[in-house]
GROMACS .gro file of C-alpha atoms in nm:
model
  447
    1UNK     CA    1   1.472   1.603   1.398
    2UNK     CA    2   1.598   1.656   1.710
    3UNK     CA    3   1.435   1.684   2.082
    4UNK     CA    4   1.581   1.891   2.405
    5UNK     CA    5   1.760   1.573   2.520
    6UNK     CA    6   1.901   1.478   2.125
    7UNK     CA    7   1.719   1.166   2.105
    8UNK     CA    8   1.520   1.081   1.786
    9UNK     CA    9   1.155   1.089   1.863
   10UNK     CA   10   0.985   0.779   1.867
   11UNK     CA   11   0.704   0.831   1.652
   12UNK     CA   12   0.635   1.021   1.322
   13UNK     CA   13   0.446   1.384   1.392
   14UNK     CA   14   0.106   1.317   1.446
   15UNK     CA   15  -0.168   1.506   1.331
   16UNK     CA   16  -0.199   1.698   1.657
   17UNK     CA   17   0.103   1.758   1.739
   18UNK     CA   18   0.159   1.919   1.367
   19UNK     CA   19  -0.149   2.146   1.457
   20UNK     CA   20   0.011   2.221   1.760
   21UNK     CA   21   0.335   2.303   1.615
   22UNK     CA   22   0.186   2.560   1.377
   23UNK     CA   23  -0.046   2.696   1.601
   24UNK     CA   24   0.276   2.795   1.793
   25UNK     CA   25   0.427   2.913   1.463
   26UNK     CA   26   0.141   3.174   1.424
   27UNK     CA   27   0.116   3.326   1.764
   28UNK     CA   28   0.479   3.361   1.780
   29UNK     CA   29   0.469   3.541   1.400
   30UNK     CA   30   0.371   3.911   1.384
   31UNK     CA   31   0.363   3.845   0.992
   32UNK     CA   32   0.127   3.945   0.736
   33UNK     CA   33   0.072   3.585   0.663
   34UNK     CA   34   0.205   3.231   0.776
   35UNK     CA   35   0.262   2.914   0.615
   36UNK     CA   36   0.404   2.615   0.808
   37UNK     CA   37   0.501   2.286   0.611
   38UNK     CA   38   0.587   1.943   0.794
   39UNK     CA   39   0.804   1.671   0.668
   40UNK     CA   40   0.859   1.397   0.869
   41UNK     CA   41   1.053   1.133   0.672
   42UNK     CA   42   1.158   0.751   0.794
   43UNK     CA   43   1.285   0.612   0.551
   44UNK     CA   44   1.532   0.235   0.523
   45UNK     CA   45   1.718   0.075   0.261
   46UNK     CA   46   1.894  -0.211   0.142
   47UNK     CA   47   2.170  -0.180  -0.132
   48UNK     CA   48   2.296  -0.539  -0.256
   49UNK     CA   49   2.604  -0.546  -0.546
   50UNK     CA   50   2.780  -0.851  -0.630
   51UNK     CA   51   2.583  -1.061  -0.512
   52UNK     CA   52   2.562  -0.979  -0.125
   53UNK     CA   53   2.436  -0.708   0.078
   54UNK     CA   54   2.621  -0.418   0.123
   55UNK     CA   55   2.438  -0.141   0.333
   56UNK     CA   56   2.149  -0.142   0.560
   57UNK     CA   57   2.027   0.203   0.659
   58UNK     CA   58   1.789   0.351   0.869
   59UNK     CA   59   1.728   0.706   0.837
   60UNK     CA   60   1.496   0.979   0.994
   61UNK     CA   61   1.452   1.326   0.909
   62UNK     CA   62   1.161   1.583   1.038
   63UNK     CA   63   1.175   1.930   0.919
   64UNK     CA   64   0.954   2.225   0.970
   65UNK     CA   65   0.962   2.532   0.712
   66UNK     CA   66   0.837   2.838   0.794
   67UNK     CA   67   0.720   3.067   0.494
   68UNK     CA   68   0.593   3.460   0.667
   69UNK     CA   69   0.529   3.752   0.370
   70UNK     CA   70   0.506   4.122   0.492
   71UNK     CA   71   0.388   4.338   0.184
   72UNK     CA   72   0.454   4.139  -0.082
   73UNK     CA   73   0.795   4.054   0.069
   74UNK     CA   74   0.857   3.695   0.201
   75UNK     CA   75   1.103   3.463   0.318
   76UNK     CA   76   1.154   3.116   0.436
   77UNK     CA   77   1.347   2.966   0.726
   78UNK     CA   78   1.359   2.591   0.839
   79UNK     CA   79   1.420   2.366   1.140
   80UNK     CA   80   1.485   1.968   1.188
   81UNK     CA   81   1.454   2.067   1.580
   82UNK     CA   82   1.111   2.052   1.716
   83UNK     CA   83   1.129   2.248   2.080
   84UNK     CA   84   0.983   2.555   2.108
   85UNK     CA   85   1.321   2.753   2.109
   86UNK     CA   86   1.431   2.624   1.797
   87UNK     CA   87   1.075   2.721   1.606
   88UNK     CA   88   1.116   3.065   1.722
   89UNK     CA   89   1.419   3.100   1.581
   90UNK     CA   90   1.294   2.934   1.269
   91UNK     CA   91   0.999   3.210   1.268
   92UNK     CA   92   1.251   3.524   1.329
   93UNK     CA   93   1.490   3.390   1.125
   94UNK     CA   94   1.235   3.371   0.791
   95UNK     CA   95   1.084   3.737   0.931
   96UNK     CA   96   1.452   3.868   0.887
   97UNK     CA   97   1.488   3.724   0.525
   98UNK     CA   98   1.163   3.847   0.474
   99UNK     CA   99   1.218   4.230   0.581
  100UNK     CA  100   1.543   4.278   0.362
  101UNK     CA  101   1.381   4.084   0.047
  102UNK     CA  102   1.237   4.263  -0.247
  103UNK     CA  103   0.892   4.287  -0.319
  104UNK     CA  104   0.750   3.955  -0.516
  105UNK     CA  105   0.583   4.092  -0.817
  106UNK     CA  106   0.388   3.716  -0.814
  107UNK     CA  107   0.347   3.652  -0.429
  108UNK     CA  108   0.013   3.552  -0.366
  109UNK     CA  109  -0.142   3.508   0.039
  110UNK     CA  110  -0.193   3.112   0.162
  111UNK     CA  111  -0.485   2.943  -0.059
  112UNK     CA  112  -0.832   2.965   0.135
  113UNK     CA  113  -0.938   2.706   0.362
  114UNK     CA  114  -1.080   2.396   0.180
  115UNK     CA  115  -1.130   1.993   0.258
  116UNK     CA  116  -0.820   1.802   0.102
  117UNK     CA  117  -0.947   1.502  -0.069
  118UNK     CA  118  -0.866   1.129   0.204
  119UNK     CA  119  -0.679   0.938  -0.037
  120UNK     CA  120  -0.463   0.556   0.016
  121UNK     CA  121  -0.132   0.749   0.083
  122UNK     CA  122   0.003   0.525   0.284
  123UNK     CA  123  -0.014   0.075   0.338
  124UNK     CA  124   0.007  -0.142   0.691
  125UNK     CA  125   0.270  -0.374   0.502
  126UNK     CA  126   0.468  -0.117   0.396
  127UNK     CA  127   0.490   0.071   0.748
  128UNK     CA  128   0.566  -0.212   0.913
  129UNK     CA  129   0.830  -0.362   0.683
  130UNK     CA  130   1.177  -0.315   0.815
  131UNK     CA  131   1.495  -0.451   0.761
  132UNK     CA  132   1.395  -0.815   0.777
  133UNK     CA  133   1.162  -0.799   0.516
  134UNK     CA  134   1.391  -0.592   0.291
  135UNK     CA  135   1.637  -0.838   0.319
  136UNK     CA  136   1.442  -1.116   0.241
  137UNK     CA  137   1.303  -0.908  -0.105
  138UNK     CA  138   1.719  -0.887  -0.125
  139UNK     CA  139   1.763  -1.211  -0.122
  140UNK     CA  140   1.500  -1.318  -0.344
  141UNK     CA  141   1.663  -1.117  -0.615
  142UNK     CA  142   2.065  -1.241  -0.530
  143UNK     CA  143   1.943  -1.590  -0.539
  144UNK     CA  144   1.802  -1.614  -0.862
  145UNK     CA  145   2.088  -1.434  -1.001
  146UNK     CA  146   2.343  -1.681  -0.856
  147UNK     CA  147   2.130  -1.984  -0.995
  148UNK     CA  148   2.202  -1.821  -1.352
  149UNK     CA  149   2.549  -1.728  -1.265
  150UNK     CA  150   2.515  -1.408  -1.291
  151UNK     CA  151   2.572  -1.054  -1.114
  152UNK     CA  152   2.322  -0.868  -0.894
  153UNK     CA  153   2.313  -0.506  -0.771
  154UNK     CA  154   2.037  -0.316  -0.659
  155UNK     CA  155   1.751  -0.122  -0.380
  156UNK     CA  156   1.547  -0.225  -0.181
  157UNK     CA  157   1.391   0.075   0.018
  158UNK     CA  158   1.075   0.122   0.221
  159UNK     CA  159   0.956   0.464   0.340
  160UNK     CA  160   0.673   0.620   0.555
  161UNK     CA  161   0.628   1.069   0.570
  162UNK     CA  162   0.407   1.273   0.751
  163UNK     CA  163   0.321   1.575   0.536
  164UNK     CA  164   0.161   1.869   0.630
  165UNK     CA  165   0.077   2.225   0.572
  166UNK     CA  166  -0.116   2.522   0.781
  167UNK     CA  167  -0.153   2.902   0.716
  168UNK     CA  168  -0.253   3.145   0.973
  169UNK     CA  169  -0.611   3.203   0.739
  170UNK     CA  170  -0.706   2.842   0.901
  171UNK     CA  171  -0.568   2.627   0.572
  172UNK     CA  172  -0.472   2.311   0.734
  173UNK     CA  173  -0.380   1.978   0.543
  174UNK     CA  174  -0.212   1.699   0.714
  175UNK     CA  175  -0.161   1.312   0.547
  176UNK     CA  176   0.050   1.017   0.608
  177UNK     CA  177   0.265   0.881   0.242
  178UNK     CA  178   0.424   0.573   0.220
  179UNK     CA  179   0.576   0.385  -0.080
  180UNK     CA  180   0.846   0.145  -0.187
  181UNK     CA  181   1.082   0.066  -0.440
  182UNK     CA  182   1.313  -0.221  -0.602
  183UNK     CA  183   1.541  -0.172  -0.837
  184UNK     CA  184   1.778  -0.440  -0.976
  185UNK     CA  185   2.030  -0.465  -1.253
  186UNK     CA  186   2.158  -0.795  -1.364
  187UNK     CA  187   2.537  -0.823  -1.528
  188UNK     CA  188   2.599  -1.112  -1.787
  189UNK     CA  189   2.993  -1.020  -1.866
  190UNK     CA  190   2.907  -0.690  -2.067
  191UNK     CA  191   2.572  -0.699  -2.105
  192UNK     CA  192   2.311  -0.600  -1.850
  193UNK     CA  193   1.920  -0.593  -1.769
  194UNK     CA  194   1.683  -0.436  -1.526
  195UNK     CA  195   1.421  -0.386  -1.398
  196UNK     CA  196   1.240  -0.134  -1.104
  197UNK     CA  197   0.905  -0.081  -0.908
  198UNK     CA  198   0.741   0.155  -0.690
  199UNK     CA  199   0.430   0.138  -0.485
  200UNK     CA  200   0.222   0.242  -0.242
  201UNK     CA  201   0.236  -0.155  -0.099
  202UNK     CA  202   0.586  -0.338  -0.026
  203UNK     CA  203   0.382  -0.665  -0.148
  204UNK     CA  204   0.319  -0.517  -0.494
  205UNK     CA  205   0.670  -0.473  -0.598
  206UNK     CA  206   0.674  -0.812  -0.786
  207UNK     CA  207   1.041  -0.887  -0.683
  208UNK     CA  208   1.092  -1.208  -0.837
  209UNK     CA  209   0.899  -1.132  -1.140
  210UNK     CA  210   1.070  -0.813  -1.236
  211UNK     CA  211   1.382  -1.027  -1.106
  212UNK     CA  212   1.304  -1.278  -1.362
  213UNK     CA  213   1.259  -1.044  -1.663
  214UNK     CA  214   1.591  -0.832  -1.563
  215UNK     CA  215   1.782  -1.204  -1.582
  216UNK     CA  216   1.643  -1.269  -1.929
  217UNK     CA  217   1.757  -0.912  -2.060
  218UNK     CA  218   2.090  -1.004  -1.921
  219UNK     CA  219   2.136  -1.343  -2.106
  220UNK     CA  220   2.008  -1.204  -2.426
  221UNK     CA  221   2.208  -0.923  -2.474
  222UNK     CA  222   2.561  -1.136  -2.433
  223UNK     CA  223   2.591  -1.149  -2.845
  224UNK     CA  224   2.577  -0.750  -2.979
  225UNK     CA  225   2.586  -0.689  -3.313
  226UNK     CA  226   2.648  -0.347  -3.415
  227UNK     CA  227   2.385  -0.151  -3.626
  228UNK     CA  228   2.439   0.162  -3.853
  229UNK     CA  229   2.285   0.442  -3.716
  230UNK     CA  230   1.982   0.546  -3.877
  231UNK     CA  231   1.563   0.589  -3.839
  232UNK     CA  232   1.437   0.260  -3.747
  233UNK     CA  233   1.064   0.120  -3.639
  234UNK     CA  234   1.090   0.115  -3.252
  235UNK     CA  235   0.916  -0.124  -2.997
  236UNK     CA  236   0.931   0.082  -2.692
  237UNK     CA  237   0.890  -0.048  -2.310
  238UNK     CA  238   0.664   0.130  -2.096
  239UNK     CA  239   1.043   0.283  -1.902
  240UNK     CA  240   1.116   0.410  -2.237
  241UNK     CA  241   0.795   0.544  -2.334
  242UNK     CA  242   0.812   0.750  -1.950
  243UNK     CA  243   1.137   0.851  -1.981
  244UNK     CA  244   1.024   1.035  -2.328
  245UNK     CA  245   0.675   1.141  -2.216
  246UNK     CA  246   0.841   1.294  -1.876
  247UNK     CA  247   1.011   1.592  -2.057
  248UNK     CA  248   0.701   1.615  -2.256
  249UNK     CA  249   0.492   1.700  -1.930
  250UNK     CA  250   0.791   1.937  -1.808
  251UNK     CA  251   0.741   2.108  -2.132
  252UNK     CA  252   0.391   2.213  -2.032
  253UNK     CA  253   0.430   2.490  -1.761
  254UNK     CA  254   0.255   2.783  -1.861
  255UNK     CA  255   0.460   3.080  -1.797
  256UNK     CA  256   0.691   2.951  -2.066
  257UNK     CA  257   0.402   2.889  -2.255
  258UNK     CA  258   0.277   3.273  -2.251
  259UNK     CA  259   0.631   3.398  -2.338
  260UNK     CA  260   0.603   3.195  -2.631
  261UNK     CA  261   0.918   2.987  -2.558
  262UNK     CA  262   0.743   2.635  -2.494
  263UNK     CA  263   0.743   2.375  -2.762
  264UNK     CA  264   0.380   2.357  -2.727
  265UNK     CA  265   0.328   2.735  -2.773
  266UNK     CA  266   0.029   2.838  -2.954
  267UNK     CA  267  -0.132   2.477  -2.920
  268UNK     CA  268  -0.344   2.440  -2.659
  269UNK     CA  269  -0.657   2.314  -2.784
  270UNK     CA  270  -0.494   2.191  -3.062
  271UNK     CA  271  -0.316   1.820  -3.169
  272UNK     CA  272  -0.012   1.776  -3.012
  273UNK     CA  273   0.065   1.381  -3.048
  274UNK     CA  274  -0.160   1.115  -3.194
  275UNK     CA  275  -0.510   1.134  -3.161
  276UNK     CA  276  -0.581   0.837  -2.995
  277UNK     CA  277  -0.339   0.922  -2.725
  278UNK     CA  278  -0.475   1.090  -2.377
  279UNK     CA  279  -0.293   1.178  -2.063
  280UNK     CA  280  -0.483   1.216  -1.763
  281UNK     CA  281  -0.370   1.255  -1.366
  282UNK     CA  282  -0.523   1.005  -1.197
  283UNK     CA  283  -0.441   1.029  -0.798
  284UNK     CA  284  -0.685   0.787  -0.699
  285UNK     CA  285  -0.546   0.509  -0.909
  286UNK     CA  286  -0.410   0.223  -0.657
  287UNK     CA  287  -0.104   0.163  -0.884
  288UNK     CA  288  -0.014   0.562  -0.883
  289UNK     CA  289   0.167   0.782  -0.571
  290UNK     CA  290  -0.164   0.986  -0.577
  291UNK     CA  291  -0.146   1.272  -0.273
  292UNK     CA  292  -0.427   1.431  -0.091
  293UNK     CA  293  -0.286   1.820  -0.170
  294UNK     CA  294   0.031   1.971  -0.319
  295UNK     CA  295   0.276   2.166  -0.141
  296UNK     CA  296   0.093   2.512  -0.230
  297UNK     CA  297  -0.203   2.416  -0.036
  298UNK     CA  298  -0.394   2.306  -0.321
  299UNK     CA  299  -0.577   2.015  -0.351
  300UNK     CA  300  -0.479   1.734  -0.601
  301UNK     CA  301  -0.772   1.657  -0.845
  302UNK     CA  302  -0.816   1.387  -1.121
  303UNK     CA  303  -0.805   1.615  -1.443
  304UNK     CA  304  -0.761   1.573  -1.828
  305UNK     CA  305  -0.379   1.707  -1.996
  306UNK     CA  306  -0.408   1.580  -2.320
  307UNK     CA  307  -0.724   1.433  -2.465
  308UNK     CA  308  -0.785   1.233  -2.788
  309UNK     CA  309  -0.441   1.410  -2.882
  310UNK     CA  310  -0.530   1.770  -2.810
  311UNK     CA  311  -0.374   1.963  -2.546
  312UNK     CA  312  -0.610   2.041  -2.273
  313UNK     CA  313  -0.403   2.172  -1.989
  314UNK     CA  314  -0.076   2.343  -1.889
  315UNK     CA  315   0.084   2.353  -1.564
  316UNK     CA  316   0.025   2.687  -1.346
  317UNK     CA  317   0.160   2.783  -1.044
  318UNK     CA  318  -0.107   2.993  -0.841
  319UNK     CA  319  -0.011   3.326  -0.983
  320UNK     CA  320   0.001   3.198  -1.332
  321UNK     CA  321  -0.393   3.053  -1.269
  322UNK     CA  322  -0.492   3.342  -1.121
  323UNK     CA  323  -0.357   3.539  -1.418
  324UNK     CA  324  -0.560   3.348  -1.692
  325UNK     CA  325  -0.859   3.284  -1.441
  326UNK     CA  326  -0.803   2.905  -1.394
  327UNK     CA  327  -0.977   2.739  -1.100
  328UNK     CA  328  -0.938   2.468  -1.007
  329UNK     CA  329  -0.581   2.422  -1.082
  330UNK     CA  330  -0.516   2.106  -1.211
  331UNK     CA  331  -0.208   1.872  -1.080
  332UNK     CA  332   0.028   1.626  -1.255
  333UNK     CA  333   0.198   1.391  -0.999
  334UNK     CA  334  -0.018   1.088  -1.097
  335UNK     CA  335   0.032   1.048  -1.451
  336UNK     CA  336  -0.165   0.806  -1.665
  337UNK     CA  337  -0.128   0.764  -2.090
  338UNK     CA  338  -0.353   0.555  -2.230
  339UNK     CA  339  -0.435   0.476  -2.614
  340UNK     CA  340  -0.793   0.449  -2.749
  341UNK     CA  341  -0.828   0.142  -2.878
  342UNK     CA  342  -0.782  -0.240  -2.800
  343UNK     CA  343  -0.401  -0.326  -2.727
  344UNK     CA  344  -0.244  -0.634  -2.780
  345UNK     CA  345  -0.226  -0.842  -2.453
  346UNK     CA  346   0.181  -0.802  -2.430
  347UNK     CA  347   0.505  -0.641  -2.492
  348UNK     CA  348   0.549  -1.015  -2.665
  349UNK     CA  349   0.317  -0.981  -2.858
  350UNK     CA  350   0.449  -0.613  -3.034
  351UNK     CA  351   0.722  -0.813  -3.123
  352UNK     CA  352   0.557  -1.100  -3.268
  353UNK     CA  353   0.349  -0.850  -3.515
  354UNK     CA  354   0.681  -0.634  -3.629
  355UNK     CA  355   0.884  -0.657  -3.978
  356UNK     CA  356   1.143  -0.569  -3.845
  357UNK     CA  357   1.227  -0.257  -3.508
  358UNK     CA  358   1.465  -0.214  -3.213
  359UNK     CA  359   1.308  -0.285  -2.927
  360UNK     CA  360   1.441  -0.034  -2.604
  361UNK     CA  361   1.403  -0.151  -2.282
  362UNK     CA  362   1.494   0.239  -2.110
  363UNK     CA  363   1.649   0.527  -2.186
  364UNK     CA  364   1.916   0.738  -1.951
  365UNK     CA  365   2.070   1.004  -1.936
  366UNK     CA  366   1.777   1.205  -2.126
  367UNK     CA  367   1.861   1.595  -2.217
  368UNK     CA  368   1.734   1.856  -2.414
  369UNK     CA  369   1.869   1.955  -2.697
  370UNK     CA  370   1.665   2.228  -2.876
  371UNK     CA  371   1.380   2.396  -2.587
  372UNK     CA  372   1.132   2.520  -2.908
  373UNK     CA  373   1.088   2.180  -3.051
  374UNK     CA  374   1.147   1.937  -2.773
  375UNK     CA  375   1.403   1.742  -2.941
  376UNK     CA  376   1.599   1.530  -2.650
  377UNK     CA  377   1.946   1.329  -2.660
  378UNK     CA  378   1.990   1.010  -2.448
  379UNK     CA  379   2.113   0.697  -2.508
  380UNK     CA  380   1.965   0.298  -2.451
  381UNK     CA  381   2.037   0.100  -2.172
  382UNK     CA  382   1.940  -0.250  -2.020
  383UNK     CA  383   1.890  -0.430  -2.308
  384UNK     CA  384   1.857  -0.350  -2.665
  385UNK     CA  385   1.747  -0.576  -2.920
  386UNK     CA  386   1.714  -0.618  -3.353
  387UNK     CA  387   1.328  -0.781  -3.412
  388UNK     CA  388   1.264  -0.914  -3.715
  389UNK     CA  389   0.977  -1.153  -3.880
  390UNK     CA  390   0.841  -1.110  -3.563
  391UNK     CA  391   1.117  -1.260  -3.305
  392UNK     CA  392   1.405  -1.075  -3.123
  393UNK     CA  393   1.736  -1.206  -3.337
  394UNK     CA  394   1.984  -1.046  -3.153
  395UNK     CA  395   2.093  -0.774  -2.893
  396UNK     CA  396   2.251  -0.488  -3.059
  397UNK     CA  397   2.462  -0.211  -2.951
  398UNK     CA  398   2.321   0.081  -2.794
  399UNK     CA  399   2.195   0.393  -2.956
  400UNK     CA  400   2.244   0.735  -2.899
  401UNK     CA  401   1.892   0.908  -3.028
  402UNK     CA  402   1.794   1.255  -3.121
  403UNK     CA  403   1.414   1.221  -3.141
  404UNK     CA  404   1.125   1.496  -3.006
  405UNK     CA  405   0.873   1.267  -2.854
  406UNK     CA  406   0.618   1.570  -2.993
  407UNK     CA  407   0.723   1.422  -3.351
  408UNK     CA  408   0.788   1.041  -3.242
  409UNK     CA  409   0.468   1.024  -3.084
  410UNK     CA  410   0.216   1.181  -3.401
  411UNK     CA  411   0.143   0.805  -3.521
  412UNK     CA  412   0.100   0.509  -3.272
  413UNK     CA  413   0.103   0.184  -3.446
  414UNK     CA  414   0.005  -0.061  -3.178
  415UNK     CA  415   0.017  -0.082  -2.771
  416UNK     CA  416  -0.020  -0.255  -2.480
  417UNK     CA  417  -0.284  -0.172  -2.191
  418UNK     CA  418  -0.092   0.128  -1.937
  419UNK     CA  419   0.179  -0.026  -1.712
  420UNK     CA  420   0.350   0.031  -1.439
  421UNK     CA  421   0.669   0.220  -1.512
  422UNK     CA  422   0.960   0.376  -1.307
  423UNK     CA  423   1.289   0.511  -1.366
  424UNK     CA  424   1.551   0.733  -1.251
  425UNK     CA  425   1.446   1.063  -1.453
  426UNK     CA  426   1.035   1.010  -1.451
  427UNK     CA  427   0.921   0.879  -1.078
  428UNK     CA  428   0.605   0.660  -1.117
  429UNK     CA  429   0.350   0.650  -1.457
  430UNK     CA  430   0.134   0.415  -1.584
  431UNK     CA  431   0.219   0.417  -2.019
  432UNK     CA  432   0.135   0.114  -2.249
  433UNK     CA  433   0.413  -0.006  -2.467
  434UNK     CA  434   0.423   0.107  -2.786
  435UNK     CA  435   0.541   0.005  -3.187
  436UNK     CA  436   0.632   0.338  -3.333
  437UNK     CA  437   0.709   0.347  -3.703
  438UNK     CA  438   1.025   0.588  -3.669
  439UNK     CA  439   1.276   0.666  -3.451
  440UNK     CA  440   1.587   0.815  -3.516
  441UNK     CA  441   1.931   0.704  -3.360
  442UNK     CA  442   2.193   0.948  -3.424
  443UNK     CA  443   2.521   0.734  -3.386
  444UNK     CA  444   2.646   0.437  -3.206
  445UNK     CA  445   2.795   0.451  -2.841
  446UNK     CA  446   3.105   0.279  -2.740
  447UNK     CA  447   2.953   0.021  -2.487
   0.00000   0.00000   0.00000
């Protein structure tokens, strides 16, 4: 973002002046219709590796997209600066793309007017935390890592947007999102652990707790044994249950679903995973990044995906509800399994009532490997470990695993209460543990 002099602005868009800015967008557009979308990101971060800090940034970044559709034919241009000269250009930049673009079988005008739900987007603490408070999260986590002797990398990163979206039929949304995140591995020679967090609040990332449990990964996993590959009971953490359920929910979007190419084709309304199992989108939750509307215009409502088992819901875009008359349209960016039932009190205890599993701490590097079944590819990471008679004996090697969580997940043996979980490949869901009885690891990996 950019003003006429090339300072940064000192403040994030307000409300107003995004009203303003749009309101400009729409007299200067001689469009069919208009859509304006704000986002005005500040954003800072501390990376730490071997034990010391080694970046500090502080970063901002408004842009302004304008979206015009003449006919059925539409195109988009955008702008990081704010003056009145550069939104025109914006606006008869996306009218240009717009005349010389074919005609959008699926385009659909701006959704009508409604009132977004007010939801806790954004927290005091973590507005106002900058790099002072990030370093001392930072050096919570290096010091208890050097007290063990061991090696610390990581992110510390706190963030504050101003999103919004008008249309020229009077649709107007406009919210402030914050959130932050930690993420920390610990090295112990080969071995590693870790551990992450995101929030709405800085003061619920739980630094030197999830600090604590990353060390104790670390130091158990120094003595691998090596395990035949092979279907084993499986004690997964909530990262690993995410990581599996994400590609699930990205299995769900509808148009694949009608052309008959989705895993889940043919099953809505029927059993898809075990029946005590339900998925719902909960954007009020406090421990979820909940949002007030989407970037369609649509607002973002608590609905049920997948209840008692049975698919309930697939993910439409608007042309796709409009199609198979669906309204409301349900959203998915606060996701919440639960298990009917009463869990076990910890991830502990799972352990202490198994024969013998492997219990995964996370899963990267998740791809599919067959689209019409769901079966994925991805490999363990962070700490990996041979139960038996109820007690971890040893770490083991990691696992590559060929496994389709639609199969994996048909019988649930036991579970914790939902937890917090983040990763690199899901975002933020709350998922209990879980014991499954089989899991299948394709082969050994090198490391």
């Amino acid at each position: 973002m950019t003003a006429a002099s090339g300072k940064s602005w000192p403040h994030m868009t307000s409300r107003e002046e995004f009203r303003f800015l749009s309101d400009l967008v729409f007299t200067r557009s001689s469009a069919d219709q208009t859509m304006v979308r704000l986002h005005d990101h500040h954003a800072g971060t501390t990376r730490f590796a071997n034990n010391q800090v080694v970046q500090n940034v502080d970063t901002r970044r408004g842009l302004l997209s304008v979206s015009v559709a003449f006919d059925g034919r539409h195109g988009t241009a955008s702008t990081t600066d704010f003056t009145a000269g550069a939104i025109q250009d914006a606006v008869t930049r996306a009218e240009r793309i717009a005349k010389v673009s074919p005609v959008d079988p699926e385009y659909l005008p701006p959704p009508d007017p409604c009132a977004f739900p007010m939801r806790a987007t954004v927290k005091s603490e973590t507005v106002g935390a900058g790099p002072a408070r990030r370093l001392e999260y930072t050096n919570e986590a290096i010091s208890q890592c050097r007290m063990e002797n061991l090696m610390a990398a990581g992110v510390v990163s706190s963030s504050m947007t101003a999103v919004g979206i008008a249309a020229s039929n009077g649709l107007f949304g406009y919210e402030h999102r914050g959130d932050a995140r930690f993420s920390l591995t610990v090295q112990a020679g080969d071995a590693t652990g870790w551990s992450a967090a995101a929030h709405r609040s800085i003061d619920h990332l739980k630094v030197q707790e999830r600090t604590l449990a990353a060390i104790k990964k670390a130091k158990s996993g120094r003595d691998v044994q090596e395990l035949s590959a092979g279907t084993y009971p499986v004690i997964l953490e909530p990262a690993a249950v995410a990581g599996l359920w994400a590609w699930l929910i990205w299995s769900l979007d509808a148009k694949s679903y009608t052309k008959g190419t989705s895993p889940v084709a043919g099953k809505l309304g029927r059993h898809i995973v075990d029946e005590r199992l339900s998925l719902r989108n909960s954007p009020d939750h406090p421990d979820l990044l909940g949002e007030g509307f989407t970037p369609d215009g649509l607002p973002s409502i608590a609905s049920v995906w997948v209840d008692h088992g049975v698919l309930r819901q697939l993910a439409h875009n608007r042309f796709t509800a409009k199609t198979d008359g669906l309204d409301p349209i349900p959203t998915l960016e606060a996701p919440a399994l639960s298990v009917e039932g009463l869990p076990v009190a910890s991830i502990q205890d799972l352990v202490k009532s198994a024969e013998r599993a492997i219990l995964v701490t996370n899963f990267w590097y998740i791809r599919p490997v067959n689209d019409r079944n769901l079966v994925l590819t991805g490999m363990t990471r962070d700490g990996t470990f041979l139960v038996e008679k109820g007690e971890v004996v040893s770490a083991v090697k990691n696992f590559r695993f060929h496994e389709s969580p639609l199969t994996a997940f048909q019988q649930v043996e036991a579970w914790t209460r939902p937890m917090e979980a983040v990763n690199s490949e899901t975002g933020k869901m709350l998922v209990p543990a879980m014991a499954l009885p089989r899991f299948t690891f394709s082969s050994v990996t090198r490391f």
